[in-house]
Amino acid sequence: MMAGYEVRITNGKKGKGLFAKKIFNEGDVILEEDPLVSCQFAWNVAYRYLACDHCMKPLETPEHNVRRLAAKPDIALPYADHFEEELMTVTSCDQCRILYCSEDCKEKAKINYHRLLCYDQTDAGHPIHILLEAWKQMHYPPETTNIMLLVRILASIEQHPDPAAAANTVKQFCHRTVNEDAELMHKLLGDQFKDQLATLRDLTASVINEESIQEFLTPEGFCSLMALLGTNGQGIGTSPLAQWVNSVTELAMSDDERQQMDLFIDKLYKDVENEAGQFLNTEGSGLFKLQSACNHSCAPNAESSFPYGNHRIQLKAVKTIMPGDEICISYLDECSLQRSRHSRQKELAENYLFLCDCERCVSESWQPDVTSEEEMSDEEFDTDD
């Protein structure tokens, strides 16, 4: 089937964009794709979120998940029997014992990157362990990426049948200046750790230092890869509890049963939040070739989701998209999207280094620079030393 979209060069500083080649109605699936690489966040792993090391599919049942998160071992979830069956295919690497949801994921990881990164997980002196511990001290929760995503990118280049072609694919994501890369990297690490980029580069080179990736281990190349993670890394969240809630929502129930179930679910989430706080889901990030071509709009016509409970992304139309239209998503969360043009522009400039000129921003250009008491107080706080 011919794809209903294409990636092409856009006008201005955006570089590439994703454009429709046919009509997409609201709710239509535009595309689905697996990432080039994905990785669970380092602190997420440390907080015992069991997930497939390749696709991030959770490796615990909803009942086990909610019991652990809420610290209530007696919680019983109704209608959760079939989730046990989904874990029957769990397997592990023969050498390092890292877990995978299936033999298929195990093989994909081995072919793509794992052969170079397989190591004894109990070895505290291994270069990967040392790198991860250093990263965790520089990048506290809430995390936005993991240094291991960068390491897997490098390993996937080296293990590729054509390393030069694989390197070129990665370089297609990098289209900023050296100064912009440095600014994005500083934002990612935080000012207190920006001077430790050389340390991260040295520790990464101790993990993987093959000839095919040397251009990415130079100061400029490494900084560019770090900036790539900050701007092109797509957040991924998987949750056994959310999967169970979705399955229960689809069941036929009486109005009274539905009301009781809604109350039960609300209490579950409250118990989990009180105990686990922000560590509600198995979280990580991935690098997607097509989805990353989607530019931002403050009035997006598409949105991304993870309907399969793993790292496979789905892009859906949220309004009618005509042939030739650019397919845009929001880089901002729903709360930020509801704020003023000034607030949106400020967040996008800080995190992505661009001023948005989407139709919504242009139509709201009459708005004053500061449009809310909240933003006024923010500016007063910034200048009151």
Coordinates of C-alpha atoms in Angstrom, one line a residue:
M1 CA 0.0 0.0 0.0
M2 CA 1.3 3.4 -0.9
A3 CA 2.1 5.7 2.0
G4 CA -0.3 8.6 2.5
Y5 CA 2.6 10.9 3.6
E6 CA 6.0 12.0 2.5
V7 CA 9.0 13.7 4.2
R8 CA 10.3 16.7 2.3
I9 CA 12.2 19.9 2.9
T10 CA 10.3 22.8 4.3
N11 CA 10.8 26.5 4.0
G12 CA 12.8 28.4 6.7
K13 CA 14.7 26.9 9.6
K14 CA 12.5 23.8 10.1
G15 CA 14.5 21.6 7.8
K16 CA 12.3 18.6 7.1
G17 CA 8.6 18.1 7.6
L18 CA 5.9 15.4 7.2
F19 CA 3.3 16.2 4.5
A20 CA 0.0 14.5 3.6
K21 CA -0.4 12.9 0.2
K22 CA -4.1 12.0 0.7
I23 CA -7.0 13.1 2.8
F24 CA -6.9 12.0 6.5
N25 CA -10.1 12.4 8.4
E26 CA -10.2 12.9 12.2
G27 CA -9.3 9.6 13.9
D28 CA -7.5 8.1 10.9
V29 CA -4.1 6.4 11.5
I30 CA -1.5 8.3 9.5
L31 CA 1.4 5.9 10.3
E32 CA 2.9 3.5 12.8
E33 CA 6.6 2.8 13.3
D34 CA 9.1 1.2 15.6
P35 CA 12.0 3.4 16.8
L36 CA 15.5 3.1 15.5
V37 CA 16.4 2.6 19.2
S38 CA 14.5 3.0 22.4
C39 CA 15.6 2.8 26.1
Q40 CA 14.0 2.9 29.5
F41 CA 15.1 5.9 31.7
A42 CA 17.9 5.1 34.1
W43 CA 16.0 6.1 37.3
N44 CA 12.9 4.3 36.1
V45 CA 15.0 1.1 36.0
A46 CA 16.4 1.8 39.4
Y47 CA 12.9 2.1 40.8
R48 CA 12.3 -1.5 39.7
Y49 CA 10.0 -1.0 36.7
L50 CA 10.3 -4.3 34.9
A51 CA 10.1 -3.9 31.1
C52 CA 11.4 -5.6 28.0
D53 CA 14.9 -4.3 27.4
H54 CA 14.1 -3.8 23.7
C55 CA 10.5 -2.6 23.3
M56 CA 9.7 -1.4 26.8
K57 CA 6.6 -3.6 27.2
P58 CA 5.9 -4.1 30.9
L59 CA 6.9 -7.4 32.4
E60 CA 4.6 -7.5 35.3
T61 CA 0.8 -7.9 35.5
P62 CA -1.4 -5.0 36.3
E63 CA -2.1 -6.5 39.7
H64 CA 1.5 -7.0 40.6
N65 CA 2.2 -3.5 39.2
V66 CA -0.4 -1.7 41.3
R67 CA 0.4 -3.7 44.4
R68 CA 4.0 -2.6 44.2
L69 CA 3.3 1.0 43.3
A70 CA 0.7 1.4 46.0
A71 CA 2.6 -0.7 48.5
K72 CA -0.6 -2.7 49.2
P73 CA 0.0 -6.4 48.6
D74 CA -3.7 -7.3 49.2
I75 CA -5.1 -5.3 46.2
A76 CA -7.1 -7.5 43.8
L77 CA -8.0 -6.3 40.3
P78 CA -11.1 -7.7 38.7
Y79 CA -11.1 -8.8 35.0
A80 CA -7.3 -9.1 35.0
D81 CA -6.9 -12.9 34.4
H82 CA -5.7 -12.7 30.7
F83 CA -2.7 -10.5 31.5
E84 CA -1.0 -13.5 33.0
E85 CA -0.9 -15.2 29.6
E86 CA 0.9 -12.2 28.0
L87 CA 3.9 -12.9 30.2
M88 CA 4.3 -16.5 29.1
T89 CA 6.7 -15.6 26.4
V90 CA 9.2 -13.6 28.6
T91 CA 12.8 -14.7 28.0
S92 CA 16.3 -13.5 28.7
C93 CA 19.7 -13.0 27.1
D94 CA 21.7 -16.2 27.4
Q95 CA 24.8 -14.3 28.6
C96 CA 23.7 -11.2 30.6
R97 CA 20.2 -12.4 31.6
I98 CA 18.5 -9.1 30.6
L99 CA 14.8 -9.7 30.1
Y100 CA 12.8 -9.5 26.9
C101 CA 9.1 -9.9 26.4
S102 CA 9.6 -12.5 23.5
E103 CA 12.2 -14.3 21.5
D104 CA 11.5 -11.8 18.7
C105 CA 12.5 -8.8 20.8
K106 CA 15.6 -10.7 22.0
E107 CA 16.7 -11.4 18.4
K108 CA 16.0 -7.8 17.3
A109 CA 18.1 -6.4 20.1
K110 CA 20.9 -8.8 19.4
I111 CA 20.9 -7.9 15.7
N112 CA 20.5 -4.2 16.2
Y113 CA 22.8 -3.2 19.2
H114 CA 22.9 -5.8 22.1
R115 CA 25.9 -7.9 20.8
L116 CA 28.2 -5.0 21.6
L117 CA 26.5 -4.0 24.9
C118 CA 26.0 -7.4 26.5
Y119 CA 27.6 -7.4 30.0
D120 CA 27.3 -8.9 33.5
Q121 CA 24.6 -6.8 35.2
T122 CA 26.2 -7.4 38.6
D123 CA 29.6 -6.0 37.6
A124 CA 29.8 -2.6 39.3
G125 CA 33.1 -1.9 37.6
H126 CA 31.8 -2.4 34.1
P127 CA 32.1 0.8 31.9
I128 CA 28.3 0.7 31.2
H129 CA 27.5 0.6 34.9
I130 CA 29.9 3.4 35.6
L131 CA 28.5 5.5 32.8
L132 CA 24.9 5.0 34.0
E133 CA 25.8 5.9 37.6
A134 CA 27.5 9.1 36.4
W135 CA 24.5 9.9 34.2
K136 CA 22.0 9.4 37.1
Q137 CA 23.9 11.9 39.2
M138 CA 23.7 14.5 36.4
H139 CA 20.1 13.8 35.4
Y140 CA 17.7 13.5 38.2
P141 CA 14.0 12.7 37.8
P142 CA 11.8 13.6 36.0
E143 CA 14.1 12.4 33.2
T144 CA 13.7 13.3 29.5
T145 CA 16.3 10.8 28.1
N146 CA 18.9 8.3 29.0
I147 CA 22.6 8.3 28.0
M148 CA 22.1 4.6 27.0
L149 CA 19.9 5.8 24.1
L150 CA 23.0 7.5 22.7
V151 CA 25.1 4.4 23.4
R152 CA 22.6 2.2 21.6
I153 CA 22.6 4.6 18.6
L154 CA 26.4 4.1 18.4
A155 CA 26.2 0.4 18.8
S156 CA 23.5 0.1 16.1
I157 CA 25.8 2.0 13.7
E158 CA 28.7 -0.4 14.4
Q159 CA 26.5 -3.5 14.1
H160 CA 24.8 -2.4 10.9
P161 CA 25.8 -4.2 7.7
D162 CA 26.6 -0.8 6.3
P163 CA 27.9 1.4 9.1
A164 CA 28.4 4.4 6.9
A165 CA 24.7 4.3 5.8
A166 CA 23.6 3.9 9.4
A167 CA 25.7 6.9 10.4
N168 CA 24.2 9.0 7.7
T169 CA 20.7 8.1 8.9
V170 CA 21.6 9.4 12.4
K171 CA 23.1 12.5 10.9
Q172 CA 19.8 13.3 9.2
F173 CA 18.5 14.2 12.7
C174 CA 21.3 16.7 13.3
H175 CA 20.8 20.0 11.5
R176 CA 21.7 22.7 13.9
T177 CA 24.8 24.9 14.4
V178 CA 27.5 24.1 16.9
N179 CA 26.4 26.9 19.2
E180 CA 22.8 25.7 19.1
D181 CA 23.9 22.1 19.9
A182 CA 25.8 23.4 22.9
E183 CA 22.8 25.5 24.1
L184 CA 20.5 22.5 23.8
M185 CA 23.0 20.2 25.6
H186 CA 23.4 22.7 28.5
K187 CA 19.6 22.7 28.8
L188 CA 19.5 18.9 28.8
L189 CA 22.1 18.5 31.5
G190 CA 21.4 21.6 33.5
D191 CA 23.9 24.5 34.1
Q192 CA 25.5 22.7 37.1
F193 CA 26.6 19.8 34.9
K194 CA 27.2 21.4 31.5
D195 CA 31.0 21.3 32.2
Q196 CA 30.9 17.5 32.5
L197 CA 30.1 16.8 28.9
A198 CA 33.7 15.7 28.4
T199 CA 33.3 13.3 31.3
L200 CA 30.3 11.8 29.7
R201 CA 32.1 11.6 26.3
D202 CA 35.1 9.8 27.9
L203 CA 32.8 7.3 29.7
T204 CA 30.9 6.7 26.6
A205 CA 34.1 6.1 24.6
S206 CA 35.1 3.5 27.3
V207 CA 31.9 1.6 26.5
I208 CA 32.1 1.7 22.7
N209 CA 34.9 3.1 20.7
E210 CA 34.8 1.5 17.3
E211 CA 36.3 3.1 14.2
S212 CA 32.9 3.5 12.5
I213 CA 31.7 5.9 15.1
Q214 CA 34.7 8.1 15.8
E215 CA 33.1 11.2 14.2
F216 CA 30.4 11.0 17.0
L217 CA 33.1 10.8 19.8
T218 CA 34.7 14.1 18.9
P219 CA 33.7 17.0 21.2
E220 CA 31.5 18.5 18.4
G221 CA 30.0 15.2 17.3
F222 CA 29.2 14.1 20.8
C223 CA 27.6 17.4 21.7
S224 CA 25.5 17.1 18.5
L225 CA 24.3 13.6 19.5
M226 CA 23.4 14.9 23.0
A227 CA 21.4 17.7 21.5
L228 CA 19.7 15.2 19.2
L229 CA 18.5 13.3 22.2
G230 CA 17.1 16.4 23.7
T231 CA 15.1 17.6 20.7
N232 CA 14.3 14.4 18.7
G233 CA 14.0 11.9 21.5
Q234 CA 10.3 11.0 21.8
G235 CA 9.0 10.2 25.3
I236 CA 7.5 6.7 25.6
G237 CA 5.3 5.6 28.5
T238 CA 3.9 2.1 29.1
S239 CA 1.8 1.0 32.0
P240 CA 0.2 -2.3 33.0
L241 CA -2.3 -0.4 35.1
A242 CA -3.3 1.8 32.2
Q243 CA -3.7 -1.3 30.0
W244 CA -6.0 -2.8 32.6
V245 CA -8.0 0.4 32.9
N246 CA -8.4 0.6 29.1
S247 CA -9.6 -3.1 28.9
V248 CA -12.1 -2.6 31.7
T249 CA -13.4 0.6 30.1
E250 CA -14.4 -1.5 27.0
L251 CA -16.4 -4.1 29.0
A252 CA -20.2 -4.0 29.0
M253 CA -21.5 -3.0 32.5
S254 CA -24.6 -1.6 34.0
D255 CA -24.6 2.0 35.0
D256 CA -24.3 1.0 38.7
E257 CA -21.4 -1.3 38.0
R258 CA -19.7 1.3 35.9
Q259 CA -20.0 3.9 38.7
Q260 CA -18.5 1.4 41.2
M261 CA -15.7 0.6 38.8
D262 CA -14.9 4.3 38.2
L263 CA -14.7 4.8 42.0
F264 CA -12.4 1.8 42.4
I265 CA -10.1 3.1 39.6
D266 CA -10.0 6.6 41.1
K267 CA -9.0 5.2 44.5
L268 CA -6.3 3.0 42.8
Y269 CA -4.7 5.9 41.1
K270 CA -4.9 8.0 44.3
D271 CA -3.2 5.2 46.3
V272 CA -0.5 4.8 43.7
E273 CA 0.1 8.6 43.5
N274 CA 0.4 8.9 47.3
E275 CA 3.1 6.1 47.4
A276 CA 4.9 6.3 44.1
G277 CA 4.5 10.0 43.2
Q278 CA 5.8 10.7 39.7
F279 CA 6.9 7.1 39.1
L280 CA 3.5 6.0 37.8
N281 CA 4.5 4.5 34.4
T282 CA 7.4 2.6 32.8
E283 CA 9.0 5.5 31.0
G284 CA 11.8 6.0 28.5
S285 CA 12.5 7.5 25.1
G286 CA 13.1 6.5 21.5
L287 CA 14.4 7.9 18.2
F288 CA 11.8 7.6 15.4
K289 CA 12.7 8.3 11.8
L290 CA 9.3 9.4 10.5
Q291 CA 7.6 10.7 13.6
S292 CA 10.6 13.0 14.3
A293 CA 10.0 14.7 11.0
C294 CA 6.8 16.1 12.4
N295 CA 7.2 19.8 13.2
H296 CA 5.4 21.6 16.0
S297 CA 2.1 23.5 15.8
C298 CA 0.2 25.1 18.7
A299 CA -2.9 24.0 16.8
P300 CA -1.7 20.4 15.8
N301 CA -3.6 18.3 13.3
A302 CA -2.1 15.0 14.6
E303 CA -1.1 13.4 17.8
S304 CA 1.2 10.5 18.8
S305 CA 0.3 7.6 21.1
F306 CA 1.5 4.2 22.1
P307 CA -1.6 1.9 21.8
Y308 CA 0.2 -1.4 22.0
G309 CA 1.8 -1.0 25.4
N310 CA 5.3 -1.0 23.9
H311 CA 7.5 1.4 22.0
R312 CA 5.6 1.2 18.7
I313 CA 4.2 4.7 18.0
Q314 CA 1.0 5.6 16.2
L315 CA 0.3 8.9 14.6
K316 CA -3.4 9.8 14.3
A317 CA -5.2 12.8 12.7
V318 CA -7.1 14.9 15.2
K319 CA -8.7 17.0 12.5
T320 CA -9.1 16.7 8.7
I321 CA -5.8 16.9 6.9
M322 CA -5.9 17.6 3.1
P323 CA -3.3 16.5 0.5
G324 CA -0.3 18.9 0.6
D325 CA -1.0 19.9 4.3
E326 CA 1.9 19.6 6.7
I327 CA 1.3 17.1 9.4
C328 CA 2.1 18.7 12.7
I329 CA 2.1 17.6 16.4
S330 CA 2.5 19.6 19.5
Y331 CA 5.8 19.6 21.3
L332 CA 4.0 21.1 24.3
D333 CA 1.8 19.2 26.8
E334 CA -1.9 19.9 26.9
C335 CA -1.6 22.3 29.8
S336 CA 1.1 24.4 28.1
L337 CA -0.9 24.5 24.9
Q338 CA -3.8 26.3 26.7
R339 CA -1.5 29.1 27.9
S340 CA -0.8 32.4 26.1
R341 CA 1.2 32.8 22.9
H342 CA 4.0 34.5 25.0
S343 CA 4.2 31.5 27.4
R344 CA 4.2 29.0 24.6
Q345 CA 6.9 30.9 22.6
K346 CA 9.0 31.1 25.8
E347 CA 8.9 27.4 26.4
L348 CA 9.6 26.4 22.8
A349 CA 12.5 28.9 22.6
E350 CA 14.0 27.5 25.8
N351 CA 13.6 23.8 24.9
Y352 CA 13.8 23.7 21.1
L353 CA 15.5 27.0 20.1
F354 CA 12.8 28.3 17.8
L355 CA 10.0 30.8 17.8
C356 CA 6.8 29.3 16.6
D357 CA 5.1 30.9 13.5
C358 CA 2.2 28.5 13.3
E359 CA -1.2 29.8 12.2
R360 CA -2.4 30.0 15.8
C361 CA 0.7 32.0 16.9
V362 CA 0.4 34.4 13.9
S363 CA -3.4 34.9 14.6
E364 CA -2.6 35.7 18.3
S365 CA 0.3 38.0 17.5
W366 CA -1.8 41.0 18.8
Q367 CA -1.5 39.6 22.3
P368 CA 0.8 41.5 24.7
D369 CA 4.1 39.8 25.8
V370 CA 2.7 39.1 29.2
T371 CA -0.9 38.0 29.5
S372 CA -1.4 36.4 32.9
E373 CA -0.6 37.1 36.5
E374 CA 1.3 33.8 36.7
E375 CA 3.7 34.9 34.0
M376 CA 4.1 38.4 35.6
S377 CA 5.1 36.7 38.9
D378 CA 7.5 34.4 37.1
E379 CA 9.3 37.4 35.6
E380 CA 9.4 39.2 38.9
F381 CA 10.9 36.1 40.5
D382 CA 13.5 35.9 37.7
T383 CA 14.7 39.4 38.4
D384 CA 14.4 39.6 42.1
D385 CA 17.8 38.5 43.4

